[in-house]
Every structure is written in C-alpha cells, then in structure tokens.
Coordinates of C-alpha atoms in Angstrom, one line a residue:
Chain A
M1067 CA -1.7 25.7 28.1
T1068 CA -0.4 22.4 26.8
A1069 CA -0.1 22.1 23.0
T1070 CA -1.1 18.9 21.2
R1071 CA 1.4 17.4 18.8
F1072 CA -0.2 16.6 15.4
K1073 CA 1.2 14.2 12.8
L1074 CA 0.4 15.3 9.2
L1075 CA 0.5 13.2 6.1
I1076 CA 1.3 15.5 3.2
E1077 CA 1.1 15.4 -0.6
Y1078 CA 2.5 18.0 -2.9
D1079 CA 3.4 18.8 -6.5
G1080 CA 6.9 20.3 -6.3
S1081 CA 7.0 21.7 -9.8
A1082 CA 6.3 25.3 -8.7
L1083 CA 7.8 25.1 -5.2
V1084 CA 11.2 25.9 -3.9
G1085 CA 11.1 22.7 -1.9
W1086 CA 10.1 21.7 1.6
Q1087 CA 12.1 24.2 3.5
R1088 CA 11.0 27.8 4.0
Q1089 CA 13.1 30.1 1.8
D1090 CA 13.1 33.8 0.8
N1091 CA 13.1 33.0 -3.0
G1092 CA 9.7 31.4 -3.4
P1093 CA 6.8 29.3 -2.1
S1094 CA 7.8 26.3 0.1
V1095 CA 5.8 23.5 1.5
Q1096 CA 6.8 24.4 5.1
Q1097 CA 5.7 28.0 4.7
A1098 CA 2.4 27.1 3.1
I1099 CA 1.5 24.7 5.9
E1100 CA 2.7 27.1 8.7
E1101 CA 0.6 29.9 7.2
A1102 CA -2.4 27.6 6.9
I1103 CA -2.0 26.6 10.6
E1104 CA -1.8 30.3 11.6
K1105 CA -5.0 31.1 9.6
T1106 CA -6.8 28.1 11.3
T1107 CA -5.6 28.6 14.9
G1108 CA -4.0 32.0 15.1
E1109 CA -0.7 30.3 16.2
R1110 CA 2.7 30.7 14.6
V1111 CA 4.3 27.3 14.9
T1112 CA 7.1 25.5 13.2
V1113 CA 6.3 22.5 11.0
H1114 CA 9.0 19.8 11.2
G1115 CA 9.2 17.6 8.1
A1116 CA 10.6 14.1 7.9
G1117 CA 12.7 14.9 4.8
R1118 CA 13.7 18.2 3.2
T1119 CA 12.8 17.7 -0.4
D1120 CA 14.4 20.0 -3.0
A1121 CA 12.8 22.3 -5.5
G1122 CA 10.8 20.4 -8.1
V1123 CA 10.7 17.2 -6.0
H1124 CA 7.2 15.8 -5.3
A1125 CA 5.7 14.0 -2.3
L1126 CA 2.9 11.5 -2.1
G1127 CA 3.6 10.7 1.6
Q1128 CA 5.7 13.3 3.3
V1129 CA 5.2 13.4 7.1
A1130 CA 5.5 16.4 9.4
H1131 CA 4.6 17.3 13.0
A1132 CA 3.5 20.6 14.6
D1133 CA 2.4 21.6 18.1
I1134 CA -1.0 23.3 18.3
A1135 CA -2.6 24.7 21.5
Y1136 CA -5.9 25.6 19.8
P1137 CA -8.4 22.8 20.6
I1138 CA -9.3 21.1 17.4
Q1139 CA -10.1 17.5 16.2
P1140 CA -7.6 16.0 13.8
D1141 CA -10.2 15.7 10.9
R1142 CA -11.3 19.2 11.4
L1143 CA -7.7 20.4 11.4
R1144 CA -7.1 18.5 8.1
E1145 CA -10.1 20.1 6.5
A1146 CA -9.3 23.6 7.7
L1147 CA -5.6 23.3 6.6
N1148 CA -6.7 22.1 3.1
Y1149 CA -9.1 25.0 2.9
H1150 CA -6.5 27.6 3.7
L1151 CA -3.8 25.8 1.6
Q1152 CA -5.7 26.4 -1.6
P1153 CA -4.7 27.2 -4.3
S1154 CA -1.2 26.0 -3.4
P1155 CA -0.3 22.5 -4.7
V1156 CA 0.0 21.1 -1.2
A1157 CA -2.6 18.9 0.5
I1158 CA -3.0 17.3 3.9
L1159 CA -4.0 13.7 3.3
A1160 CA -4.4 12.9 7.0
A1161 CA -3.9 14.4 10.5
E1162 CA -3.7 12.6 13.7
V1163 CA -2.7 13.3 17.3
A1164 CA 0.8 12.0 18.0
P1165 CA 2.6 11.4 21.3
A1166 CA 4.6 14.3 22.7
E1167 CA 7.9 12.5 22.0
F1168 CA 7.0 11.8 18.3
H1169 CA 9.3 13.7 15.9
A1170 CA 8.6 13.5 12.2
R1171 CA 12.3 13.6 11.3
F1172 CA 14.1 11.9 14.2
S1173 CA 11.5 9.2 14.9
A1174 CA 11.4 8.1 11.3
T1175 CA 12.8 4.6 10.7
G1176 CA 12.5 4.4 7.0
R1177 CA 12.0 6.5 3.9
A1178 CA 11.0 5.4 0.4
Y1179 CA 11.3 7.3 -2.8
R1180 CA 10.0 6.6 -6.4
Y1181 CA 11.9 7.9 -9.4
R1182 CA 10.0 8.0 -12.7
I1183 CA 11.8 7.9 -16.1
I1184 CA 9.9 8.2 -19.4
N1185 CA 12.1 6.5 -21.9
R1186 CA 11.0 7.4 -25.4
R1187 CA 11.9 9.8 -28.3
A1188 CA 8.8 12.0 -28.0
P1189 CA 8.7 14.9 -25.6
L1190 CA 6.6 14.6 -22.5
T1191 CA 3.1 16.1 -22.3
V1192 CA 0.8 14.8 -19.5
D1193 CA 4.0 13.8 -17.5
R1194 CA 5.9 17.1 -18.0
G1195 CA 7.5 18.1 -14.8
H1196 CA 6.5 14.7 -13.3
A1197 CA 9.2 12.5 -14.8
W1198 CA 12.7 12.5 -16.3
H1199 CA 12.5 12.3 -20.1
V1200 CA 15.4 10.1 -21.4
K1201 CA 15.4 9.8 -25.2
V1202 CA 18.2 7.2 -25.5
P1203 CA 17.0 3.6 -24.9
L1204 CA 17.8 2.4 -21.4
D1205 CA 18.3 -1.2 -20.4
A1206 CA 16.3 -1.4 -17.2
G1207 CA 17.4 -5.0 -16.5
A1208 CA 21.1 -3.9 -16.6
M1209 CA 20.2 -0.9 -14.4
H1210 CA 18.5 -3.2 -11.8
E1211 CA 21.4 -5.6 -11.8
A1212 CA 23.9 -2.9 -11.2
A1213 CA 21.8 -1.2 -8.6
Q1214 CA 22.1 -4.3 -6.4
Y1215 CA 25.8 -3.4 -5.9
L1216 CA 24.7 -0.3 -3.9
I1217 CA 22.5 -2.3 -1.5
G1218 CA 23.8 -2.5 2.1
Q1219 CA 25.9 -0.3 4.3
H1220 CA 28.4 1.9 2.4
D1221 CA 30.1 5.2 2.4
F1222 CA 27.9 6.9 -0.3
S1223 CA 30.2 10.0 -0.8
T1224 CA 30.1 9.3 -4.5
F1225 CA 26.4 10.0 -4.5
R1226 CA 26.4 12.9 -2.0
A1227 CA 25.7 16.6 -2.8
A1228 CA 28.6 18.9 -2.0
F1229 CA 26.3 20.9 0.3
C1230 CA 25.0 17.8 2.2
Q1231 CA 24.8 18.5 5.9
A1232 CA 24.7 14.9 7.2
K1233 CA 27.4 14.1 9.8
S1234 CA 28.4 10.9 8.1
P1235 CA 28.4 9.7 4.5
V1236 CA 27.7 6.1 5.7
K1237 CA 24.1 4.9 5.0
T1238 CA 22.4 1.6 4.7
L1239 CA 20.5 1.2 1.4
D1240 CA 17.7 -1.4 1.8
R1241 CA 16.2 -1.4 -1.6
L1242 CA 17.0 -0.1 -5.1
D1243 CA 14.7 -1.7 -7.7
V1244 CA 14.5 -0.8 -11.3
R1245 CA 11.6 -2.0 -13.4
R1246 CA 10.2 -1.2 -16.8
F1247 CA 6.5 -0.8 -17.6
G1248 CA 6.3 0.0 -21.3
D1249 CA 7.9 3.4 -21.9
E1250 CA 8.2 4.0 -18.2
I1251 CA 11.0 3.0 -15.9
E1252 CA 10.4 3.1 -12.2
V1253 CA 13.2 3.2 -9.6
I1254 CA 12.2 2.4 -6.0
A1255 CA 14.7 3.4 -3.3
A1256 CA 14.3 2.6 0.4
A1257 CA 16.6 3.3 3.4
R1258 CA 16.4 4.5 7.0
S1259 CA 17.7 7.8 5.6
F1260 CA 19.4 9.2 2.6
L1261 CA 22.2 11.8 1.9
H1262 CA 21.3 15.0 0.1
H1263 CA 20.7 14.2 -3.6
Q1264 CA 21.6 10.6 -3.0
V1265 CA 18.6 9.1 -4.9
R1266 CA 19.0 11.5 -7.8
N1267 CA 22.7 10.9 -8.0
M1268 CA 22.2 7.1 -7.9
V1269 CA 19.6 7.3 -10.6
G1270 CA 21.9 9.5 -12.7
S1271 CA 24.7 6.9 -12.4
L1272 CA 22.3 4.1 -13.2
S1273 CA 21.3 5.9 -16.4
L1274 CA 24.9 5.5 -17.6
V1275 CA 24.5 1.8 -17.0
G1276 CA 21.2 1.9 -18.8
I1277 CA 22.7 3.4 -22.0
G1278 CA 25.6 0.9 -21.8
K1279 CA 28.3 3.5 -21.0
W1280 CA 28.9 2.0 -17.6
S1281 CA 29.1 -1.7 -16.6
A1282 CA 27.9 -2.8 -13.2
D1283 CA 31.5 -3.1 -12.1
R1284 CA 32.1 0.5 -13.1
L1285 CA 29.2 1.5 -10.8
A1286 CA 30.7 -0.6 -8.0
A1287 CA 34.1 1.1 -8.5
A1288 CA 32.4 4.5 -8.5
L1289 CA 30.9 3.7 -5.1
A1290 CA 34.2 2.4 -3.8
A1291 CA 36.0 5.6 -4.9
R1292 CA 33.9 7.6 -2.3
D1293 CA 34.3 10.7 -4.6
R1294 CA 31.4 12.6 -6.1
A1295 CA 33.6 13.4 -9.1
K1296 CA 33.6 9.6 -9.9
G1297 CA 29.8 9.5 -9.9
G1298 CA 27.4 10.1 -12.8
P1299 CA 25.1 13.2 -13.3
T1300 CA 22.4 14.2 -10.9
A1301 CA 19.0 13.2 -12.3
P1302 CA 16.5 16.0 -12.5
A1303 CA 14.1 16.8 -9.6
D1304 CA 11.0 16.3 -11.8
G1305 CA 11.1 12.5 -11.6
L1306 CA 11.5 12.2 -7.8
Y1307 CA 8.6 11.4 -5.4
L1308 CA 8.9 10.9 -1.6
T1309 CA 6.3 8.1 -1.3
H1310 CA 6.5 6.9 2.3
V1311 CA 8.0 7.6 5.7
S1312 CA 7.8 4.8 8.2
Y1313 CA 7.9 4.8 12.0
D1314 CA 8.0 2.0 14.6
N1315 CA 4.6 0.9 15.7
Chain B
M1058 CA 3.2 15.5 -57.3
T1059 CA 1.6 12.7 -55.3
A1060 CA 1.4 13.3 -51.6
T1061 CA 2.0 10.5 -49.1
R1062 CA -0.6 9.9 -46.4
F1063 CA 1.0 9.7 -42.9
K1064 CA -0.7 8.2 -39.9
L1065 CA 0.3 10.0 -36.6
L1066 CA 0.0 8.6 -33.0
I1067 CA -0.5 11.6 -30.7
E1068 CA -0.3 12.4 -27.0
Y1069 CA -1.4 15.6 -25.4
D1070 CA -2.2 17.3 -22.1
G1071 CA -5.5 19.0 -22.7
S1072 CA -5.3 21.2 -19.6
A1073 CA -4.3 24.4 -21.5
L1074 CA -5.8 23.5 -24.8
V1075 CA -9.2 24.4 -26.3
G1076 CA -9.5 20.8 -27.5
W1077 CA -8.6 18.9 -30.7
Q1078 CA -10.3 21.1 -33.2
R1079 CA -8.9 24.4 -34.5
Q1080 CA -10.8 27.4 -33.0
D1081 CA -10.3 31.1 -32.7
N1082 CA -10.3 31.2 -28.9
G1083 CA -7.1 29.4 -28.1
P1084 CA -4.5 26.7 -28.9
S1085 CA -5.9 23.5 -30.3
V1086 CA -4.1 20.2 -31.0
Q1087 CA -5.1 20.3 -34.7
Q1088 CA -3.6 23.8 -35.2
A1089 CA -0.4 23.0 -33.3
I1090 CA 0.2 20.0 -35.6
E1091 CA -0.8 21.8 -38.8
E1092 CA 1.7 24.6 -37.9
A1093 CA 4.4 22.1 -37.1
I1094 CA 3.9 20.4 -40.5
E1095 CA 4.1 23.7 -42.2
K1096 CA 7.3 24.6 -40.5
T1097 CA 8.7 21.2 -41.4
T1098 CA 7.5 20.9 -45.0
G1099 CA 6.3 24.4 -46.1
E1100 CA 2.9 22.8 -46.8
R1101 CA -0.4 23.9 -45.4
V1102 CA -2.4 20.7 -44.9
T1103 CA -5.4 19.7 -42.9
V1104 CA -4.8 17.2 -40.1
H1105 CA -7.8 14.8 -39.6
G1106 CA -8.2 13.4 -36.1
A1107 CA -9.9 10.1 -35.1
G1108 CA -11.9 11.9 -32.4
R1109 CA -12.6 15.5 -31.5
T1110 CA -11.7 15.8 -27.9
D1111 CA -13.0 18.8 -25.9
A1112 CA -11.1 21.4 -24.0
G1113 CA -9.3 19.9 -21.1
V1114 CA -9.5 16.3 -22.3
H1115 CA -6.2 14.5 -22.6
A1116 CA -5.0 11.9 -25.1
L1117 CA -2.4 9.1 -24.8
G1118 CA -3.2 7.6 -28.1
Q1119 CA -5.1 10.0 -30.5
V1120 CA -4.6 9.1 -34.1
A1121 CA -4.6 11.5 -37.1
H1122 CA -3.7 11.5 -40.7
A1123 CA -2.3 14.2 -43.1
D1124 CA -1.1 14.2 -46.7
I1125 CA 2.4 15.5 -47.2
A1126 CA 4.1 15.9 -50.6
Y1127 CA 7.5 16.8 -49.2
P1128 CA 9.7 13.7 -49.3
I1129 CA 10.5 12.7 -45.7
Q1130 CA 10.9 9.4 -43.8
P1131 CA 8.3 8.8 -41.1
D1132 CA 10.8 8.8 -38.2
R1133 CA 12.3 12.1 -39.5
L1134 CA 8.8 13.5 -39.7
R1135 CA 8.1 12.6 -36.1
E1136 CA 11.3 14.2 -34.9
A1137 CA 10.8 17.4 -36.9
L1138 CA 7.2 17.7 -35.8
N1139 CA 8.1 17.2 -32.1
Y1140 CA 10.9 19.8 -32.5
H1141 CA 8.5 22.4 -33.9
L1142 CA 5.6 21.5 -31.5
Q1143 CA 7.7 22.6 -28.5
P1144 CA 6.7 24.0 -26.0
S1145 CA 3.1 23.1 -26.7
P1146 CA 1.9 20.1 -24.7
V1147 CA 1.5 18.0 -27.8
A1148 CA 3.8 15.2 -28.9
I1149 CA 3.9 12.8 -31.8
L1150 CA 4.6 9.3 -30.4
A1151 CA 4.9 7.6 -33.8
A1152 CA 4.5 8.4 -37.5
E1153 CA 4.1 5.9 -40.3
V1154 CA 3.1 5.8 -44.0
A1155 CA -0.5 4.8 -44.4
P1156 CA -2.4 3.6 -47.5
A1157 CA -4.1 6.4 -49.5
E1158 CA -7.5 5.1 -48.4
F1159 CA -6.7 5.2 -44.7
H1160 CA -8.8 7.8 -42.8
A1161 CA -8.1 8.4 -39.1
R1162 CA -11.7 9.0 -38.4
F1163 CA -13.7 7.0 -40.9
S1164 CA -11.4 3.9 -40.9
A1165 CA -11.4 3.7 -37.1
T1166 CA -13.2 0.5 -35.8
G1167 CA -12.8 1.2 -32.1
R1168 CA -12.1 3.9 -29.5
A1169 CA -11.1 3.5 -25.9
Y1170 CA -11.2 6.1 -23.1
R1171 CA -10.0 6.1 -19.6
Y1172 CA -11.6 8.3 -16.9
R1173 CA -9.7 8.9 -13.7
I1174 CA -11.5 9.8 -10.4
I1175 CA -9.5 10.6 -7.2
N1176 CA -11.9 9.8 -4.4
R1177 CA -10.7 11.4 -1.2
R1178 CA -11.2 14.4 1.1
A1179 CA -7.9 16.2 0.3
P1180 CA -7.6 18.4 -2.7
L1181 CA -5.5 17.2 -5.7
T1182 CA -1.9 18.2 -6.1
V1183 CA 0.2 16.1 -8.5
D1184 CA -3.1 15.0 -10.3
R1185 CA -4.6 18.5 -10.5
G1186 CA -6.2 18.9 -14.0
H1187 CA -5.6 15.2 -14.6
A1188 CA -8.4 13.6 -12.7
W1189 CA -11.9 14.4 -11.3
H1190 CA -11.7 15.0 -7.6
V1191 CA -14.7 13.5 -5.8
K1192 CA -14.8 14.0 -2.0
V1193 CA -17.8 11.9 -1.2
P1194 CA -17.0 8.2 -0.9
L1195 CA -17.9 6.3 -4.1
D1196 CA -18.9 2.6 -4.2
A1197 CA -16.9 1.5 -7.2
G1198 CA -18.4 -2.0 -7.1
A1199 CA -21.9 -0.6 -7.4
M1200 CA -20.8 1.7 -10.2
H1201 CA -19.3 -1.2 -12.1
E1202 CA -22.5 -3.3 -11.7
A1203 CA -24.7 -0.5 -12.8
A1204 CA -22.4 0.3 -15.8
Q1205 CA -23.1 -3.2 -17.2
Y1206 CA -26.7 -2.0 -18.0
L1207 CA -25.3 0.4 -20.5
I1208 CA -23.4 -2.3 -22.5
G1209 CA -24.7 -3.2 -25.9
Q1210 CA -26.6 -1.3 -28.6
H1211 CA -28.8 1.4 -27.2
D1212 CA -30.2 4.9 -28.0
F1213 CA -27.8 6.9 -25.8
S1214 CA -29.7 10.2 -26.0
T1215 CA -29.7 10.4 -22.2
F1216 CA -25.9 10.7 -22.4
R1217 CA -25.6 12.9 -25.4
A1218 CA -24.6 16.6 -25.5
A1219 CA -27.2 19.0 -26.9
F1220 CA -24.7 20.1 -29.6
C1221 CA -23.8 16.6 -30.6
Q1222 CA -23.6 16.3 -34.4
A1223 CA -23.9 12.5 -34.8
K1224 CA -26.6 11.4 -37.2
S1225 CA -28.0 8.8 -34.9
P1226 CA -28.0 8.5 -31.1
V1227 CA -27.8 4.7 -31.4
K1228 CA -24.3 3.4 -30.4
T1229 CA -22.9 0.0 -29.3
L1230 CA -21.0 0.2 -26.0
D1231 CA -18.6 -2.7 -25.8
R1232 CA -17.0 -2.1 -22.4
L1233 CA -17.6 0.0 -19.3
D1234 CA -15.5 -1.2 -16.4
V1235 CA -15.2 0.6 -13.1
R1236 CA -12.3 -0.4 -10.8
R1237 CA -10.8 1.0 -7.6
F1238 CA -7.1 1.2 -6.9
G1239 CA -6.7 2.8 -3.4
D1240 CA -8.0 6.3 -3.6
E1241 CA -8.3 6.1 -7.4
I1242 CA -11.3 4.9 -9.4
E1243 CA -10.7 4.1 -13.1
V1244 CA -13.4 3.9 -15.7
I1245 CA -12.6 2.2 -19.0
A1246 CA -15.0 2.7 -21.9
A1247 CA -14.7 1.1 -25.3
A1248 CA -17.0 1.3 -28.4
R1249 CA -16.7 1.7 -32.2
S1250 CA -17.6 5.4 -31.6
F1251 CA -19.2 7.6 -29.0
L1252 CA -21.6 10.5 -29.0
H1253 CA -20.4 13.9 -27.9
H1254 CA -19.9 14.0 -24.1
Q1255 CA -21.1 10.4 -23.9
V1256 CA -18.2 9.1 -21.7
R1257 CA -18.4 12.2 -19.4
N1258 CA -22.1 11.9 -19.1
M1259 CA -22.0 8.2 -18.4
V1260 CA -19.4 8.8 -15.7
G1261 CA -21.4 11.6 -14.2
S1262 CA -24.5 9.3 -13.9
L1263 CA -22.3 6.5 -12.5
S1264 CA -21.1 8.9 -9.8
L1265 CA -24.7 9.2 -8.6
V1266 CA -24.8 5.4 -8.3
G1267 CA -21.4 5.5 -6.5
I1268 CA -22.7 7.9 -3.8
G1269 CA -25.9 5.7 -3.4
K1270 CA -28.3 8.3 -4.8
W1271 CA -29.1 6.2 -7.8
S1272 CA -29.7 2.4 -8.0
A1273 CA -28.6 0.4 -11.0
D1274 CA -32.3 0.3 -12.0
R1275 CA -32.5 4.0 -11.9
L1276 CA -29.5 4.2 -14.3
A1277 CA -31.3 1.7 -16.6
A1278 CA -34.4 3.8 -16.5
A1279 CA -32.5 6.9 -17.3
L1280 CA -31.0 5.2 -20.4
A1281 CA -34.5 4.0 -21.4
A1282 CA -35.9 7.5 -21.1
R1283 CA -33.7 8.7 -24.0
D1284 CA -33.8 12.1 -22.5
R1285 CA -30.7 14.1 -21.5
A1286 CA -32.7 15.7 -18.7
K1287 CA -33.1 12.3 -17.1
G1288 CA -29.3 11.8 -17.0
G1289 CA -26.8 12.8 -14.3
P1290 CA -24.3 15.6 -14.5
T1291 CA -21.4 15.8 -17.0
A1292 CA -18.2 14.7 -15.4
P1293 CA -15.4 17.3 -15.8
A1294 CA -13.0 17.1 -18.8
D1295 CA -9.9 16.8 -16.5
G1296 CA -10.3 13.1 -15.8
L1297 CA -10.8 12.0 -19.5
Y1298 CA -8.1 10.4 -21.6
L1299 CA -8.5 9.1 -25.2
T1300 CA -6.2 6.1 -24.8
H1301 CA -6.6 4.1 -28.0
V1302 CA -8.0 4.1 -31.5
S1303 CA -8.1 0.8 -33.3
Y1304 CA -8.2 -0.1 -37.0
D1305 CA -8.7 -3.3 -38.9
N1306 CA -5.3 -5.0 -39.7

C-alpha cells in the first residue's frame, strides 16, 4: 500500500516543551504530532521537521512532513490531529498532500525567524515566556547598523553552539533587521539555513551593541575571529519564533 | 504626616487572576499591589483602580492611585513594587506623584479597550488565554459596519451584565472599530466609561453579525430593545485588554 506524503504547517508555544525533537525528558512537538497521527490513523510514523527548535522556542510557521497510508483528506487530517493534540500547545494550521520527493528539511530553501525583545524597566506580564526582557535601554538603530556587517556569506563559528552538528560553519545570512516599536524591539533573521543557536547568539551580541558596550566594528571583529569565545551571550529561547519556511514553487 | 498621592500605570496578565478587585477566592491585582506597597513602606493602603476588570481580563494600561506617607521617589517606588510583585503577573510600568484631588476612577475622562479574536480552524497555542478563538469565518467588514450603529449616547441595557452596579445604563460610545489583520480580528472600543461586561457583550453580538446570523439592523434593534435577553452572547474574558485610561491635562 502506497503512503501519501503530507506537508504540515505547525504553530506551537515552546514555553512548556523540550523543543521540536523527541526526547526522554519531556514533551516535544515531534512526539505530540506523531502520537496524534497514531491516534488518527493507527500508524506509527516519523514526523520530519524543517528545523529543530530548542526548548522554549516558539513557532508560528514550522513545516514538517509525514507519510500516511490511511486514506484521509488533508483538511480532515488537520482537524483530527488538532483534536488529538489537545491540550498540548501545538496546532496544525494547514495540511496538504505533497509530492513524494518533498522533504520538509532538505527541500527548504529559506527559513525566517523573529526575535522579540521587550526593553523596559518593568517585568513582563502578558509577554512572559514570549519575549526577552532587557531592562537597560537598547539603541535599536545602532543594533540594526551593526547587524548589516553579518549579512552575506561568512564562517559563523562565533555564533555557533558547541554542540552544533552542521558540517560547515559557513552560511549565507540574507537578512538581519532590527526595528523598535515603542518598548518592543523586533529582530528579523532570514537565511537558507542557520547554525544551532545562531539567531540567539547573534541577538545576544547585538544586545552588547545596543547597550553601547560594543561598536559595530567590534561585532565585525567578533565575526572575523570565528571563535565562539569572542561572541556575546546567547539570548534566551523565550523571544525566538520560527515564523516561516520557504520552498521553491 | 501628609501622605503623597501616587498615580500608577499598571500592566497585568489576567489569565490566572480573579480580576482587579480584592476577593477571597484567589489572587487579584488590587491585593497584589496593596501587599507590595505594604512590603515597601509598611503601610496598609487601599489602591483605587480606574476600572474593575473581571477575572481573565488583561490590562496594558490600567491606572490606579494610592496615598503613601513613606518618603519615596516615584521611580524608586516603581522599582520596589515590581520587586515585591514578583512572581505575580502584575507590573508597574510607571509611577508619578499626582495632585491630592486626582482620583484614578472619578477623574478618568476616557477608557479604551482592545478585544482580540483569532479567527481560524486551528486551536490557539501562543495566544491561548490571550484571545478569543472563533472557528467559523467572521466578516470583519460587516462587523465594523454594524458596530457604527452603537456609536453615540444610548441606553446600553442590552449589553449590560445583570450584576452591573452603574446608576444609569446610558453611556456614550465614542469608538467601536473592527479590523482584520490576517487571522486576527481586533475590536477597539473607547468611551468615557462602560457598563459591566459592555465590551464583551458588544463583541459577542458583533460575532453574530460576523457569522451572518445577524444583520446590522438586527443589532440596532437589539440595542433599541434595551433588554439583555435580546443581546448576543458574552465574549470570553481572554480576548479583552484595558489599553488606556485618559485624564484631562
């Protein structure tokens, strides 16, 4: 019996999750969806995600694929998965039939992330767990200017987690925009793919620029050093959202 | 010893709170702030809020006042209150000295609320508890048009909670705008003051217009009936935010 490959568009609140990937130490997005598929179809399948988000990281547009033999229309699949996913903070926004050669991870041609910073003295309330709270005033204009030094193809070792499994530290960063809206600073990052912790490490270094501790040149020198020890801190997971994964066509 | 009157600008996540007002059955915003003031100054004072939000309702710009004899600068007061408020989901955004005749509730000349609806099939994840989830497609344009019938001075008994304590059901609604941004529908309501549950009851009735069950004329007729039984359902607290309280000067 031939299985149908389904492409899933997924949203989740990472606050209470151990991340995308199935792990023994708590609830993951992958496990939640795999269990919902088994409850719907009786099949034990592997769900392949476009990006392995860490614990606490959110997604508004994660993409995954899974092969399902049980005959079911995409909209019915979405409804059934959402029913079985409750009360986990994971939702299937859309399901569609994909070509057999489609792969959520390997076919992806672009990934976009949003990082939210709330820059004020007062602690967070409605945004708790959903943004990074920075009390010291940040100069978003200076952060944006410095960020442009990271655009293009570089060895991003300075912004790479020690446990990153990518074969090469060379990536091409297409976009890194920093904008302020009142108390909120939004960082938008886009690339074909990212190293592990790359966005959070870039945001952490940009925060040093924002408080005036680092100049844009210092950020450029940190990049050129290709040494994680020369980079700034890792910004917390709370503020990070995987917003979009793109594919050709 | 003369006390100083302080004006406080307050933000809170109402999800786990019983509402603004001190009650025996759970944590309230008023109690949290009164206890923080006592921890800061040793004084037991009453905190007077501009509006008594219900359980589950959020605020981005609630205003309150309190009289404090202990000598303290406004910024120091804000910091100390925020320190003692932790981990409650209540934060003081700003504190300032107010004239002795200032009263958060009685001096207020305007109140603005935002109501958030997420209009899609999939359950909420990152917005859970922070918006009303409506699965049936809503026509935001039709809702906005109908909403304009409620603008102006009217007897709003149709949208008034049974336990509302206002002396008169006559209020003047200055603004009721409904706009769609993708899957999200935002309702902005502004008036000098509102009846208890008025915004949630107006939004509930507008949702009937949005699904096509009610025409704008039906909404106007419901208003004219001055009868709660002729109104639509009460929209859930989750989507409601007190965003702004205004004062003359």
